[in-house]
mmCIF file of C-alpha atoms in Angstrom:
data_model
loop_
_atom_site.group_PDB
_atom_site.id
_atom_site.type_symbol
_atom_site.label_atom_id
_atom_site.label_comp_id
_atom_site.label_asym_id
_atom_site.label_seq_id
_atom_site.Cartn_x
_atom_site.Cartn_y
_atom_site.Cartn_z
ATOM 1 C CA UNK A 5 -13.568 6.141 13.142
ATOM 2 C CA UNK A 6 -14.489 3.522 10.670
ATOM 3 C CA UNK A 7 -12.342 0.354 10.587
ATOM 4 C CA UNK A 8 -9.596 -0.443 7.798
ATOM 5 C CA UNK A 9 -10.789 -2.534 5.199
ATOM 6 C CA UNK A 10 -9.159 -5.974 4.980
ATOM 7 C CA UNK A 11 -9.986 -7.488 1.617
ATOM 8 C CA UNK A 12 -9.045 -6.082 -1.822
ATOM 9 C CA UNK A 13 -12.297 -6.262 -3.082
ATOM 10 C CA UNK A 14 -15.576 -3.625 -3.250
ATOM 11 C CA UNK A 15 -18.810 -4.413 -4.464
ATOM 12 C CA UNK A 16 -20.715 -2.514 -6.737
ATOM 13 C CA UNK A 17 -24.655 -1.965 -6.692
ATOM 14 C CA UNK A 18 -25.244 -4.404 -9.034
ATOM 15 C CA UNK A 19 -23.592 -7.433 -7.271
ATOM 16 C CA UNK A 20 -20.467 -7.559 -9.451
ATOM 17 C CA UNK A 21 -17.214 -7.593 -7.163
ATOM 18 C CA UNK A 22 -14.339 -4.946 -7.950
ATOM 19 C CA UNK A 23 -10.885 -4.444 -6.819
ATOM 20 C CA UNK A 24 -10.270 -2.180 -4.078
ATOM 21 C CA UNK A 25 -7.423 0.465 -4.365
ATOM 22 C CA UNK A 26 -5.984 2.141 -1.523
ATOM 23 C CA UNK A 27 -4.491 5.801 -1.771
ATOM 24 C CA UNK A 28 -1.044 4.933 -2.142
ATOM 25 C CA UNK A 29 -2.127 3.024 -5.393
ATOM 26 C CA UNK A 30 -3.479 5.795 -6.738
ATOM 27 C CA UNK A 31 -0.775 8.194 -5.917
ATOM 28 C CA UNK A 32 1.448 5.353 -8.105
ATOM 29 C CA UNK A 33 -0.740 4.973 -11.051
ATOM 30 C CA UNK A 34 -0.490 9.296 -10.545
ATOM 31 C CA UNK A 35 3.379 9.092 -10.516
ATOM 32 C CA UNK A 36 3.735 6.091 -13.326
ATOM 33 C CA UNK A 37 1.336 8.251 -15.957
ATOM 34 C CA UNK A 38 -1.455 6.107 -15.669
ATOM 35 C CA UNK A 39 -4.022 9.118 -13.630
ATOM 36 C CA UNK A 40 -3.335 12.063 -14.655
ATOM 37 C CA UNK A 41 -1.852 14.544 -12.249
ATOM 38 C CA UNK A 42 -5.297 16.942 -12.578
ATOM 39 C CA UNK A 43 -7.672 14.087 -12.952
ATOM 40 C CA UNK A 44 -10.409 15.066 -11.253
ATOM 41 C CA UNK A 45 -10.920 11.646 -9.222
ATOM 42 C CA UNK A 46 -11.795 10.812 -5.494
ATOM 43 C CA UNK A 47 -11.442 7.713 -3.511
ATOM 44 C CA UNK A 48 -14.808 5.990 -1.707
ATOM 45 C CA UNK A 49 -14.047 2.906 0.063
ATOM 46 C CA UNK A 50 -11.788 2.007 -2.764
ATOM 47 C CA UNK A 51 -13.778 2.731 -5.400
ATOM 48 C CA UNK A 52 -12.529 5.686 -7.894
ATOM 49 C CA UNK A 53 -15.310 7.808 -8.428
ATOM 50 C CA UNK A 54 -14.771 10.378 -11.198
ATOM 51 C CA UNK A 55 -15.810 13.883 -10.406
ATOM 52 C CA UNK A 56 -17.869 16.246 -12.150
ATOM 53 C CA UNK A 57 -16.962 19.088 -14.432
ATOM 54 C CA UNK A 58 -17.149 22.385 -12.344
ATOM 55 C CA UNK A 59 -19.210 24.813 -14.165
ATOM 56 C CA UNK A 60 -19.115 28.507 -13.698
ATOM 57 C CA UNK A 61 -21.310 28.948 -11.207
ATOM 58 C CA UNK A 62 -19.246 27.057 -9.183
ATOM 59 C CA UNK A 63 -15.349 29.054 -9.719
ATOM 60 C CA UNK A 64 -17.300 31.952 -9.318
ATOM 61 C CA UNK A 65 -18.899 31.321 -5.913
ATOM 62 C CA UNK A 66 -15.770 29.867 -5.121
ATOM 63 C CA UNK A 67 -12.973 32.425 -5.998
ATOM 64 C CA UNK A 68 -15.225 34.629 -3.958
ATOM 65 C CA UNK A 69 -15.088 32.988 -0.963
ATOM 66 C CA UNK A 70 -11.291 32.591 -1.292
ATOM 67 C CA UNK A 71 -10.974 36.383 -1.681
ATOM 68 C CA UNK A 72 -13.307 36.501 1.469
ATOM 69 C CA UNK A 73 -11.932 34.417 3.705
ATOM 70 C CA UNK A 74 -8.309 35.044 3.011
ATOM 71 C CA UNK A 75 -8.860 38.466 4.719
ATOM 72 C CA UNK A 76 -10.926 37.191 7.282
ATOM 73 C CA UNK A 77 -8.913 34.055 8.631
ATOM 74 C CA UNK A 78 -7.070 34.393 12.141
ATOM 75 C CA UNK A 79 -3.415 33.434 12.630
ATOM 76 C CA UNK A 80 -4.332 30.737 14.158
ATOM 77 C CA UNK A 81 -6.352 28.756 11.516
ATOM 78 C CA UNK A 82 -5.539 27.986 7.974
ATOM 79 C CA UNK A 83 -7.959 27.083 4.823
ATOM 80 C CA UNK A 84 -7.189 25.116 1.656
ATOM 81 C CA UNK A 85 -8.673 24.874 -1.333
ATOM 82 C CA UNK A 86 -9.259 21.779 -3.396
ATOM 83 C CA UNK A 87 -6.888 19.728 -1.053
ATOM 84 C CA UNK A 88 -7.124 16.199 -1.264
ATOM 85 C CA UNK A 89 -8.304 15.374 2.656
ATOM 86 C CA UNK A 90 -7.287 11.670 3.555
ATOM 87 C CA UNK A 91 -9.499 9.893 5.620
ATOM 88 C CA UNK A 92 -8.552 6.361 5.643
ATOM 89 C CA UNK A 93 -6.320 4.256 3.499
ATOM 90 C CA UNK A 94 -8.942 3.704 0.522
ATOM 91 C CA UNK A 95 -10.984 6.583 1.025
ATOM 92 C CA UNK A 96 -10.222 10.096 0.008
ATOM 93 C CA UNK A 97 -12.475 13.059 -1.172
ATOM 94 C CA UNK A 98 -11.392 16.790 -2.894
ATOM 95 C CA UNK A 99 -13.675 19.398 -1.029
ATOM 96 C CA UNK A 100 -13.201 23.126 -1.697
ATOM 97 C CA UNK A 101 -12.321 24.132 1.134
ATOM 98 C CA UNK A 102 -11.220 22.880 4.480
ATOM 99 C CA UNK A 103 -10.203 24.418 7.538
ATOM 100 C CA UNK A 104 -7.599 23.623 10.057
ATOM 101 C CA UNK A 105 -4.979 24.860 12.811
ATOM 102 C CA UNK A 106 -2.321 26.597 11.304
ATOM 103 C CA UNK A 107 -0.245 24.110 14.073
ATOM 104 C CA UNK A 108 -1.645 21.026 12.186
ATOM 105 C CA UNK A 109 -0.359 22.326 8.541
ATOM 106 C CA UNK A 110 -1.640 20.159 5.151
ATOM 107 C CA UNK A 111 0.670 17.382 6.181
ATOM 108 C CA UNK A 112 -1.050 16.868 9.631
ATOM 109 C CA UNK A 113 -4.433 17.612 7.997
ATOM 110 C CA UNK A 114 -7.058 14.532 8.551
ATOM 111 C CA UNK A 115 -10.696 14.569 9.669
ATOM 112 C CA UNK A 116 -8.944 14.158 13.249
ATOM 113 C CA UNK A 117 -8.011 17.752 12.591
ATOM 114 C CA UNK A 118 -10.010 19.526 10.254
ATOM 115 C CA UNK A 119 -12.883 22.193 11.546
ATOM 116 C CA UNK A 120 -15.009 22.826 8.691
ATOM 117 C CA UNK A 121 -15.354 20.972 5.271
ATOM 118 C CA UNK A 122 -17.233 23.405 2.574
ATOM 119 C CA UNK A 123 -18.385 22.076 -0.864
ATOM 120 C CA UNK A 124 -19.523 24.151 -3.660
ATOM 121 C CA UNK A 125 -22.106 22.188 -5.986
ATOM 122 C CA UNK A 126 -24.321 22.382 -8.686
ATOM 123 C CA UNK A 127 -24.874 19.586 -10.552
ATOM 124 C CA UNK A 128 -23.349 17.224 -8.273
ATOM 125 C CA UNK A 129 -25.723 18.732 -4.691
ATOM 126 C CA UNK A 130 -27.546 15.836 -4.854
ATOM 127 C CA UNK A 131 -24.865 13.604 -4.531
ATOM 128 C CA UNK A 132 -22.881 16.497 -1.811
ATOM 129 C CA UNK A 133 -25.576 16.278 0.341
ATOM 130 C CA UNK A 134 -26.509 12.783 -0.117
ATOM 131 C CA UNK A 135 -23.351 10.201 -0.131
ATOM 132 C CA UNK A 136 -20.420 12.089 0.065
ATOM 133 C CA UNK A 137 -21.991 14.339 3.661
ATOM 134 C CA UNK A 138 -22.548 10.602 4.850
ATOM 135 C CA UNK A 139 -18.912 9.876 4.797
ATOM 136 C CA UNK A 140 -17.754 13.086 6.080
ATOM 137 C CA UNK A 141 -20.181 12.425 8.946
ATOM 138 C CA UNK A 142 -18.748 8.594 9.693
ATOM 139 C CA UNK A 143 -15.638 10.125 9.817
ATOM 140 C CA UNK A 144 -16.268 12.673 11.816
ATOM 141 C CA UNK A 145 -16.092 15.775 10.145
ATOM 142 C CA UNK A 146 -17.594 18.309 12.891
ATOM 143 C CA UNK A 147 -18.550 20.543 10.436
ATOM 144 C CA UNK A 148 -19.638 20.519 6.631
ATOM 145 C CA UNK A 149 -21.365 23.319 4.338
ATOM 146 C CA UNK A 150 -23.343 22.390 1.302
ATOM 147 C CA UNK A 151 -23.088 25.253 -0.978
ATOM 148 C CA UNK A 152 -25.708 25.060 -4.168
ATOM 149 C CA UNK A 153 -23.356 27.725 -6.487
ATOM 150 C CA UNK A 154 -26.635 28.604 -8.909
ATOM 151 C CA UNK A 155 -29.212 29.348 -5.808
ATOM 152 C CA UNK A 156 -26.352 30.498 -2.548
ATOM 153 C CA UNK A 157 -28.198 28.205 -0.669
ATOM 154 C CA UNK A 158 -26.474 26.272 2.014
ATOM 155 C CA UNK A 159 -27.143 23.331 3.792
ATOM 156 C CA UNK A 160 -25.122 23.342 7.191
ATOM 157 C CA UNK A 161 -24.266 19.984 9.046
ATOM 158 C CA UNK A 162 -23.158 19.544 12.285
ATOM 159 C CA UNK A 163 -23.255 16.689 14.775
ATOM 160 C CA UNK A 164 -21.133 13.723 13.175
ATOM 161 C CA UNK A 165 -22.371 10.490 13.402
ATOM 162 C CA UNK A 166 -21.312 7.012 12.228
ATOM 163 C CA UNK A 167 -25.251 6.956 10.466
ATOM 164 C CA UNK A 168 -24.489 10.851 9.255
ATOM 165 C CA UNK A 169 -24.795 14.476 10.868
ATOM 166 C CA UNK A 170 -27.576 14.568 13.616
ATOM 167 C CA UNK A 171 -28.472 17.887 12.253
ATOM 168 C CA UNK A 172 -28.857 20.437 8.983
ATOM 169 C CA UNK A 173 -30.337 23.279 8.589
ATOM 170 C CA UNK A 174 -30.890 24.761 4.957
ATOM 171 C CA UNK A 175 -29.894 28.482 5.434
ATOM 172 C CA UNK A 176 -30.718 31.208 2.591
ATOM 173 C CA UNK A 177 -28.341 33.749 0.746
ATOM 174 C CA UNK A 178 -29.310 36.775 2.387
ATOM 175 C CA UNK A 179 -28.797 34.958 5.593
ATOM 176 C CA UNK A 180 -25.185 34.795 7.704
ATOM 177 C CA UNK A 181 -23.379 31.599 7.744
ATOM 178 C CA UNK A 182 -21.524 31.153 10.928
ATOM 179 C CA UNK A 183 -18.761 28.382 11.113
ATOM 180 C CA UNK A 184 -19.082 26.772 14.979
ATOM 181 C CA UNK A 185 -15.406 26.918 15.759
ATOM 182 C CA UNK A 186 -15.215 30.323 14.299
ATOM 183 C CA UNK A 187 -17.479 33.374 14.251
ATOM 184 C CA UNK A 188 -14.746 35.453 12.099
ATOM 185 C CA UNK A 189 -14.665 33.405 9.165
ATOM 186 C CA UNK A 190 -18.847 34.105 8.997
ATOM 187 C CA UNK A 191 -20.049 35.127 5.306
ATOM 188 C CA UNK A 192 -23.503 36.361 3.872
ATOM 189 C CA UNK A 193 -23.233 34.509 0.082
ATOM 190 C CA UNK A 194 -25.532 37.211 -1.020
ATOM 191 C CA UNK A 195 -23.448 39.474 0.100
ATOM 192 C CA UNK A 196 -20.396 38.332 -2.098
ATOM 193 C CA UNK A 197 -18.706 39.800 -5.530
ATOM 194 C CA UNK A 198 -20.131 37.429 -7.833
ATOM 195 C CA UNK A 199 -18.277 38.343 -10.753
#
């Protein structure tokens, strides 16, 4: 797991220093008015990085998978949606889904503990299966799925590394996706009520 940061400062491509905020910062400026409470907002090494607009494609693919895998989960696991998953003290990022141990529960729920880590993307892929599966991987997240909402195509990663996932494999909509921890919770997008 990647080491706490000890200065207050980032730095941004450009050169130009910035202050660093940790997650208990944020969750002030949250509770003193100054975010708002459904600012869509994540935390990268202390940098806030605003989010992009979902677009229909995206709440579409992904009240359908809800739907799906709320009948489909065992006893034993658990799923959120849009949770914010912690994963050090200035880093923080709002997937769509993550799975977990129903023992662990949301307050126990870290990339210690998580299983799988979906994202639904349109606009942003580039960025989901760029940057933000690079952190996921460096902190271990066993698991992540790529979801492009407009095409159903998913790009599966497994094998976390500090330097990202070892693999991916790009996997089409009339294909089965088949979480590693758990064969249950598998889905065919093209399968899916799309409406």
């Amino acid at each position: 797991m990647p080491k706490e940061p000890q200065d207050r400062t980032t730095q941004a491509a450009e050169g130009m220093l910035r202050r660093r905020f940790t997650l208990d910062e944020l969750e002030k400026m949250t509770a003193a008015g100054i975010l708002g409470e459904d600012e869509r907002i994540e935390l990268i090494g202390g940098d806030v990085v605003p989010m992009t607009p979902k677009g229909n494609h995206h709440e579409v693919v992904k009240a359908a998978l809800n739907w799906h895998w709320a009948r489909r989960t065992p006893d034993h696991l658990r799923f959120v949606p849009e949770t914010t998953l912690r994963l050090a003290s200035d880093t923080y990022l709002e997937p769509d889904f993550v799975f977990f141990d129903r023992e662990t529960g949301i307050a126990g729920l870290s990339a210690e503990t998580a299983h799988l880590v979906v994202e639904i993307a349109d606009t942003s892929y580039a960025y989901d299966i760029g940057r933000k599966a690079a952190l996921y991987a460096m902190f271990g997240i066993p698991e992540l799925w790529v979801i492009h909402a407009v095409k159903l195509e998913t790009r599966i990663h497994r094998q976390p590394s500090l330097t990202g996932y070892r693999t991916t494999s790009d996997i089409a909509a009339d294909r089965c996706l088949v979480p590693a921890f758990c064969e249950s919770l598998a889905v065919m997008l093209g399968e899916l009520d799309l409406r």
